[in-house]
Amino acid sequence: MDSLAAAPGTGPATSPLPVIRKPRPAATFEGLPKDRTLVMGILNVTPDSFSDGGQYKDTDSAIAAGLRMFYSGADIIDVGGESTRPGAEEVTPEEEQRRILPVIRALVKAGALVSVDTTHTSTAAAAIEAGAAIINDVSGLTIEPDMPELVARTKVPYILTHRRGDAKTMDSLTDYDNVAADVVEELKGVRDKLYAAGVAPEQIIVDPGLGFAKNEAQNWELMRNIHQLQDLGHKVLVAASRKRFLGTLLSVAGKAAAPEERDAATAALTAISAAKGVWAVRVHDVGPSLDAVKVAARLRH
Ligand code: PMM
């Protein structure tokens, strides 16, 4: 059996690395299932992500968590090295790459389809070199102007997330006339920058950016009107997993539910998103969402 990392690759889920199966050819974007909504598992290799804080802060435990998600059926593993939660501190691209590149290489070697969650062009380029097949950029192109050129040149799918401002300012930028219509208009504006750089329409996946410059009511309003994003003609990704608006919904005696208490509500939103025909959901807890998308697919067909 080939080992993917320096650490021994045996043992149950509680040991540093799960059993590592034989390396397989990496999955391809074109090879993803087309008869149901896809499940993207979240792998934040950060010490400060809001919802799984500190869980995967070293390479081996991150690889182990990614492999567990892959073997439990995640279609895509989304690997990120910088927390994007409101108020988070920025990390340098060098530190971000130090965290994520070994993890990406190991998951690709195991046969997983990996997306890279980054706002930095240099990190996206290095991740593609390491085998990542999708760029997941939550910046909405507000940070690095050369990202469209990289997307055009590499021809990889690109997740275009709606947002306003940065991690420090977004919570104060929630004035919309009509949140769904405004998000669609603003996404169109950013999409035009991608088109101008030569990115093809089928490369673009749009994301409403739940929680990024949206208050609780606006997140629900966007979920209710997700068809308006679908009408843009691109694939749509919904990333609601463990977000603050779910914590607020599930509050008890005025106290928001903790992130790890939001997984059932996340799976409920996955089922609803899948019933609405979105392309993919991005979630922390892969198993229940995978069941939910199968239920929705069975009902639809
Ligand atoms: N949210 C976070 C991180 N990455 N990517 C996309 N495409 N959409 C999102 O809404 C999104 C994202 C922040 O949440 P996390 O800390 O749980 O990863």
XYZ file of N, CA and C in Angstrom, residues 128-296:
507
model
N -3.233 24.923 -8.317
C -3.511 24.237 -9.589
C -2.309 23.374 -9.975
N -1.145 23.947 -9.783
C 0.098 23.193 -10.023
C 0.133 21.917 -9.169
N -0.383 22.018 -7.947
C -0.394 20.872 -7.020
C -1.543 19.901 -7.317
N -2.403 20.256 -8.279
C -3.457 19.320 -8.678
C -4.877 19.781 -8.424
N -5.057 20.964 -7.826
C -6.429 21.462 -7.606
C -7.103 21.713 -8.953
N -8.433 21.476 -8.996
C -9.131 21.542 -10.281
C -10.157 22.665 -10.351
N -10.382 23.365 -9.232
C -11.392 24.429 -9.187
C -10.827 25.557 -8.312
N -11.070 26.809 -8.710
C -10.713 27.933 -7.834
C -11.985 28.429 -7.159
N -11.968 28.441 -5.836
C -13.088 28.962 -5.052
C -12.626 30.266 -4.419
N -13.072 31.376 -5.002
C -12.565 32.688 -4.593
C -13.703 33.490 -3.965
N -13.626 33.718 -2.656
C -14.708 34.476 -2.005
C -14.502 35.986 -2.092
N -13.479 36.426 -2.831
C -13.205 37.864 -2.864
C -14.181 38.613 -3.759
N -14.886 37.903 -4.646
C -15.704 38.611 -5.631
C -14.837 39.530 -6.478
N -13.598 39.134 -6.668
C -12.595 39.890 -7.438
C -12.321 41.265 -6.854
N -12.516 41.415 -5.537
C -12.268 42.727 -4.937
C -10.821 42.863 -4.481
N -10.049 41.764 -4.509
C -8.718 41.831 -3.891
C -7.588 41.849 -4.919
N -7.563 40.854 -5.808
C -6.403 40.751 -6.704
C -6.849 40.837 -8.165
N -6.459 41.906 -8.854
C -6.967 42.162 -10.201
C -6.515 41.145 -11.251
N -5.449 40.352 -10.952
C -4.964 39.428 -11.990
C -5.611 38.040 -11.913
N -6.573 37.856 -11.007
C -7.227 36.543 -10.914
C -7.937 36.151 -12.237
N -8.683 37.059 -12.907
C -9.360 36.653 -14.154
C -8.383 36.123 -15.201
N -7.202 36.722 -15.278
C -6.212 36.280 -16.277
C -5.788 34.828 -15.991
N -5.596 34.513 -14.704
C -5.223 33.133 -14.341
C -6.354 32.157 -14.701
N -7.576 32.564 -14.416
C -8.727 31.692 -14.700
C -8.833 31.452 -16.214
N -8.638 32.522 -16.990
C -8.717 32.382 -18.452
C -7.601 31.477 -18.967
N -6.393 31.687 -18.439
C -5.231 30.936 -18.943
C -5.319 29.453 -18.581
N -5.732 29.158 -17.352
C -5.731 27.760 -16.898
C -7.006 27.017 -17.297
N -8.074 27.792 -17.628
C -9.359 27.219 -18.045
C -10.045 26.404 -16.943
N -9.664 26.611 -15.686
C -10.302 25.860 -14.601
C -11.635 26.515 -14.229
N -12.582 25.727 -13.712
C -13.823 26.318 -13.201
C -13.504 27.289 -12.056
N -14.308 28.349 -11.971
C -14.049 29.425 -11.006
C -15.341 29.753 -10.262
N -15.286 29.673 -8.945
C -16.471 30.017 -8.142
C -16.425 31.502 -7.823
N -17.407 32.199 -8.348
C -17.514 33.645 -8.186
C -18.531 33.926 -7.078
N -18.027 34.393 -5.944
C -18.885 34.618 -4.782
C -19.241 36.089 -4.666
N -20.519 36.358 -4.391
C -20.902 37.751 -4.177
C -20.419 38.218 -2.813
N -19.796 39.357 -2.790
C -19.525 39.987 -1.493
C -19.262 41.469 -1.683
N -19.349 42.189 -0.594
C -18.984 43.605 -0.584
C -17.936 43.782 0.509
N -16.966 44.648 0.248
C -15.966 44.963 1.262
C -15.069 43.786 1.568
N -14.413 43.858 2.726
C -13.511 42.771 3.127
C -13.977 42.204 4.472
N -13.180 41.303 5.030
C -13.593 40.625 6.259
C -13.898 41.625 7.376
N -13.218 42.765 7.351
C -13.395 43.735 8.444
C -14.581 44.670 8.210
N -14.943 44.905 6.929
C -15.984 45.913 6.655
C -17.324 45.318 6.230
N -17.340 44.041 5.854
C -18.545 43.505 5.184
C -19.811 43.591 6.039
N -19.664 43.465 7.357
C -20.861 43.482 8.202
C -21.595 44.824 8.176
N -20.902 45.876 7.725
C -21.569 47.189 7.692
C -22.045 47.545 6.278
N -21.919 46.621 5.338
C -22.262 46.923 3.932
C -23.502 46.139 3.490
N -24.544 46.229 4.294
C -25.722 45.376 4.044
C -26.934 46.174 3.556
N -26.695 47.353 2.955
C -27.828 48.122 2.417
C -28.138 47.676 0.994
N -29.298 47.092 0.796
C -29.734 46.663 -0.547
C -31.147 47.202 -0.763
N -31.494 47.492 -2.032
C -32.897 47.822 -2.334
C -33.699 46.536 -2.320
N -33.142 45.529 -3.014
C -33.773 44.208 -3.097
C -32.595 43.238 -3.154
N -32.400 42.502 -2.075
C -31.119 41.812 -1.950
C -30.856 40.842 -3.113
N -31.865 40.052 -3.518
C -31.608 39.059 -4.570
C -31.295 39.756 -5.901
N -32.108 40.759 -6.243
C -31.893 41.466 -7.516
C -30.549 42.196 -7.496
N -30.218 42.811 -6.366
C -28.956 43.552 -6.287
C -27.752 42.610 -6.375
N -27.853 41.457 -5.710
C -26.751 40.484 -5.765
C -26.560 40.011 -7.206
N -27.657 39.731 -7.893
C -27.553 39.290 -9.293
C -26.886 40.380 -10.137
N -27.308 41.625 -9.967
C -26.723 42.726 -10.756
C -25.229 42.868 -10.466
N -24.881 42.798 -9.184
C -23.462 42.973 -8.827
C -22.633 41.790 -9.332
N -23.202 40.584 -9.286
C -22.482 39.423 -9.832
C -22.259 39.581 -11.333
N -23.268 40.133 -12.020
C -23.116 40.348 -13.468
C -21.951 41.286 -13.746
N -21.832 42.323 -12.937
C -20.729 43.287 -13.106
C -19.374 42.604 -12.966
N -19.248 41.732 -11.967
C -17.966 41.046 -11.754
C -17.743 40.020 -12.873
N -18.827 39.363 -13.255
C -18.716 38.374 -14.323
C -18.176 39.028 -15.608
N -18.563 40.268 -15.851
C -18.084 40.949 -17.062
C -16.567 41.106 -17.047
N -15.999 41.289 -15.841
C -14.528 41.373 -15.752
C -13.910 40.036 -16.142
N -14.567 38.945 -15.777
C -14.051 37.615 -16.144
C -14.168 37.421 -17.653
N -15.314 37.807 -18.197
C -15.490 37.684 -19.656
C -14.441 38.511 -20.395
N -14.199 39.718 -19.894
C -13.239 40.615 -20.574
C -11.843 39.999 -20.607
N -11.535 39.165 -19.604
C -10.213 38.524 -19.572
C -10.185 37.246 -20.413
N -11.338 36.840 -20.955
C -11.366 35.644 -21.810
C -11.871 34.386 -21.116
N -12.476 34.542 -19.934
C -13.038 33.373 -19.233
C -14.336 32.957 -19.931
N -14.530 31.650 -20.101
C -15.723 31.147 -20.794
C -16.891 31.055 -19.806
N -18.133 31.275 -20.288
C -19.299 31.239 -19.385
C -19.393 29.934 -18.601
N -19.056 28.809 -19.256
C -19.216 27.520 -18.576
C -18.175 27.283 -17.483
N -17.163 28.146 -17.432
C -16.171 28.044 -16.335
C -16.701 28.649 -15.032
N -17.742 29.467 -15.153
C -18.153 30.286 -13.997
C -19.265 29.601 -13.192
N -19.046 29.523 -11.887
C -20.042 29.010 -10.940
C -20.360 30.189 -10.019
N -21.630 30.519 -9.842
C -21.939 31.683 -8.997
C -22.446 31.251 -7.622
N -22.177 32.092 -6.649
C -22.466 31.797 -5.246
C -23.029 33.077 -4.625
N -24.180 32.979 -3.926
C -24.771 34.209 -3.364
C -23.948 34.833 -2.242
N -22.955 34.105 -1.716
C -22.118 34.676 -0.653
C -22.897 34.887 0.639
N -23.564 33.827 1.103
C -24.350 33.937 2.337
C -23.438 34.391 3.477
N -23.873 35.402 4.206
C -23.082 35.910 5.331
C -22.024 36.925 4.939
N -21.739 37.054 3.648
C -20.750 38.056 3.215
C -21.495 39.341 2.856
N -21.513 40.289 3.762
C -22.279 41.530 3.585
C -23.777 41.247 3.442
N -24.264 40.322 4.226
C -25.715 40.060 4.296
C -26.081 39.843 5.752
N -27.214 40.404 6.149
C -27.682 40.131 7.505
C -28.544 38.868 7.496
N -29.044 38.514 8.656
C -29.763 37.248 8.770
C -30.944 37.171 7.791
N -31.791 38.212 7.803
C -32.980 38.208 6.946
C -32.578 38.137 5.472
N -31.491 38.825 5.125
C -31.060 38.834 3.716
C -30.571 37.462 3.263
N -29.948 36.697 4.160
C -29.541 35.329 3.799
C -30.764 34.483 3.459
N -31.802 34.607 4.285
C -33.029 33.826 4.007
C -33.683 34.281 2.713
N -33.682 35.588 2.508
C -34.271 36.149 1.286
C -33.536 35.600 0.042
N -32.224 35.499 0.141
C -31.432 34.962 -0.975
C -31.742 33.482 -1.194
N -31.848 32.729 -0.118
C -32.171 31.303 -0.257
C -33.540 31.129 -0.917
N -34.486 31.987 -0.499
C -35.844 31.902 -1.047
C -35.832 32.196 -2.555
N -34.913 33.055 -2.969
C -34.907 33.525 -4.375
C -33.694 33.019 -5.149
N -33.216 31.851 -4.787
C -31.987 31.352 -5.405
C -32.184 31.154 -6.921
N -33.462 30.984 -7.339
C -33.728 30.834 -8.779
C -33.273 32.066 -9.561
N -33.247 33.221 -8.905
C -32.810 34.425 -9.632
C -31.326 34.311 -10.007
N -30.550 33.667 -9.141
C -29.135 33.423 -9.493
C -29.047 32.347 -10.568
N -29.879 31.311 -10.427
C -29.859 30.234 -11.427
C -30.201 30.789 -12.816
N -31.057 31.818 -12.844
C -31.456 32.396 -14.126
C -30.288 33.067 -14.862
N -29.177 33.298 -14.147
C -27.992 33.843 -14.830
C -27.425 32.843 -15.839
N -27.782 31.558 -15.670
C -27.343 30.555 -16.642
C -26.061 29.829 -16.249
N -25.520 30.142 -15.068
C -24.327 29.435 -14.598
C -24.722 28.413 -13.541
N -23.792 27.519 -13.237
C -24.004 26.630 -12.103
C -24.045 27.485 -10.834
N -24.808 27.009 -9.837
C -24.917 27.771 -8.577
C -24.438 26.904 -7.421
N -23.625 27.508 -6.562
C -23.153 26.851 -5.336
C -23.791 27.558 -4.140
N -24.308 26.767 -3.186
C -24.842 27.327 -1.939
C -23.934 26.914 -0.789
N -23.461 27.902 -0.031
C -22.529 27.630 1.074
C -23.133 28.198 2.367
N -24.059 27.432 2.933
C -24.770 27.905 4.137
C -24.244 27.243 5.404
N -23.387 26.240 5.240
C -23.053 25.336 6.337
C -22.605 26.052 7.618
N -23.275 25.778 8.691
C -22.924 26.267 10.045
C -22.854 27.781 10.135
N -23.439 28.496 9.167
C -23.271 29.949 9.205
C -24.120 30.569 10.312
N -23.749 31.812 10.637
C -24.314 32.483 11.808
C -25.837 32.572 11.754
N -26.420 32.768 10.555
C -27.882 32.910 10.485
C -28.576 31.621 10.917
N -27.901 30.479 10.791
C -28.485 29.223 11.286
C -28.387 29.175 12.809
N -27.271 29.668 13.346
C -27.123 29.742 14.807
C -28.213 30.608 15.415
N -28.504 31.725 14.747
C -29.548 32.636 15.240
C -30.916 31.961 15.181
N -31.178 31.283 14.072
C -32.467 30.586 13.913
C -32.699 29.586 15.049
N -31.633 28.913 15.449
C -31.750 27.826 16.418
C -31.475 28.292 17.853
N -31.518 29.608 18.077
C -31.210 30.157 19.413
C -32.129 29.578 20.479
N -31.556 29.388 21.636
C -32.361 28.994 22.793
C -32.117 30.050 23.868
N -33.213 30.603 24.403
C -33.147 31.648 25.437
C -32.190 32.763 25.023
N -32.291 33.164 23.761
C -31.490 34.286 23.273
C -30.042 33.952 22.978
N -29.651 32.673 23.164
C -28.254 32.302 22.914
C -28.178 31.503 21.612
N -27.365 31.987 20.687
C -27.256 31.321 19.378
C -26.711 29.904 19.544
N -27.188 28.995 18.702
C -26.639 27.626 18.704
C -25.181 27.679 18.270
N -24.346 26.843 18.864
C -22.922 26.786 18.520
C -22.766 26.207 17.112
N -21.638 26.525 16.428
C -21.466 26.046 15.048
C -21.726 24.550 14.880
N -21.206 23.718 15.802
C -21.374 22.271 15.619
C -22.797 21.807 15.895
N -23.660 22.725 16.400
C -25.078 22.382 16.603
C -25.933 22.758 15.394
N -25.270 23.206 14.325
C -26.030 23.708 13.163
C -26.059 22.719 11.999
N -25.579 21.483 12.217
C -25.449 20.560 11.089
C -26.789 20.021 10.572
N -27.756 19.810 11.482
C -29.053 19.308 11.008
C -29.751 20.389 10.176
N -29.661 21.643 10.642
C -30.257 22.745 9.873
C -29.535 22.900 8.531
N -28.235 22.684 8.545
C -27.475 22.738 7.284
C -27.983 21.671 6.321
N -28.166 20.449 6.835
C -28.638 19.367 5.955
C -30.040 19.672 5.426
N -30.865 20.331 6.254
C -32.204 20.722 5.782
C -32.081 21.709 4.625
N -31.166 22.667 4.767
C -30.975 23.623 3.665
C -30.383 22.947 2.434
N -29.557 21.920 2.666
C -29.033 21.158 1.523
C -30.180 20.513 0.760
N -31.115 19.900 1.499
C -32.242 19.230 0.831
C -33.047 20.243 0.020
N -33.264 21.418 0.611
C -34.053 22.447 -0.093
C -33.283 22.968 -1.310
N -31.993 23.188 -1.132
C -31.163 23.664 -2.265
C -31.171 22.636 -3.393
N -31.046 21.357 -3.018
C -31.027 20.297 -4.033
C -32.372 20.211 -4.732
N -33.460 20.371 -3.962
C -34.787 20.335 -4.581
C -34.954 21.495 -5.562
N -34.251 22.602 -5.293
C -34.318 23.753 -6.207
C -33.347 23.578 -7.381
N -32.550 22.509 -7.338
C -31.682 22.196 -8.481
C -30.348 22.910 -8.496
N -29.831 23.318 -7.316
C -28.512 23.969 -7.366
C -27.448 22.933 -7.735
N -26.338 23.421 -8.252
C -25.268 22.514 -8.723
C -24.561 21.834 -7.559
N -24.245 22.606 -6.495
C -23.488 22.024 -5.373
C -23.755 22.775 -4.080
N -23.544 22.053 -2.968
C -23.557 22.695 -1.639
C -22.179 22.498 -1.023
N -21.762 23.477 -0.229
C -20.450 23.420 0.442
C -20.727 23.236 1.924
N -20.306 22.083 2.479
C -20.705 21.747 3.859
C -19.552 21.171 4.678
N -19.676 21.324 6.003
C -18.692 20.728 6.910
C -18.970 19.246 7.121
N -20.242 18.900 7.339
C -20.622 17.529 7.688
C -21.165 16.862 6.415
N -20.324 16.084 5.759
C -20.637 15.598 4.413
C -21.787 14.572 4.408
N -21.763 13.626 5.338
C -22.699 12.493 5.290
C -24.159 12.894 5.184
N -24.691 13.681 6.114
C -26.119 14.041 6.044
C -26.471 14.809 4.770
N -25.567 15.652 4.292
C -25.879 16.389 3.056
C -25.880 15.473 1.846
N -25.014 14.456 1.884
C -25.007 13.496 0.778
C -26.339 12.723 0.749
N -26.812 12.330 1.929
C -28.126 11.670 1.992
C -29.215 12.615 1.471
N -29.115 13.878 1.889
C -30.155 14.851 1.508
C -30.199 15.046 -0.010
N -29.021 15.130 -0.665
C -29.048 15.354 -2.123
C -29.574 14.110 -2.850
N -29.330 12.935 -2.246
C -29.864 11.705 -2.867
C -31.386 11.671 -2.757
N -31.906 12.077 -1.605
C -33.367 12.133 -1.435
C -33.967 13.084 -2.472
N -33.363 14.262 -2.576
C -33.894 15.259 -3.520
C -33.825 14.735 -4.947
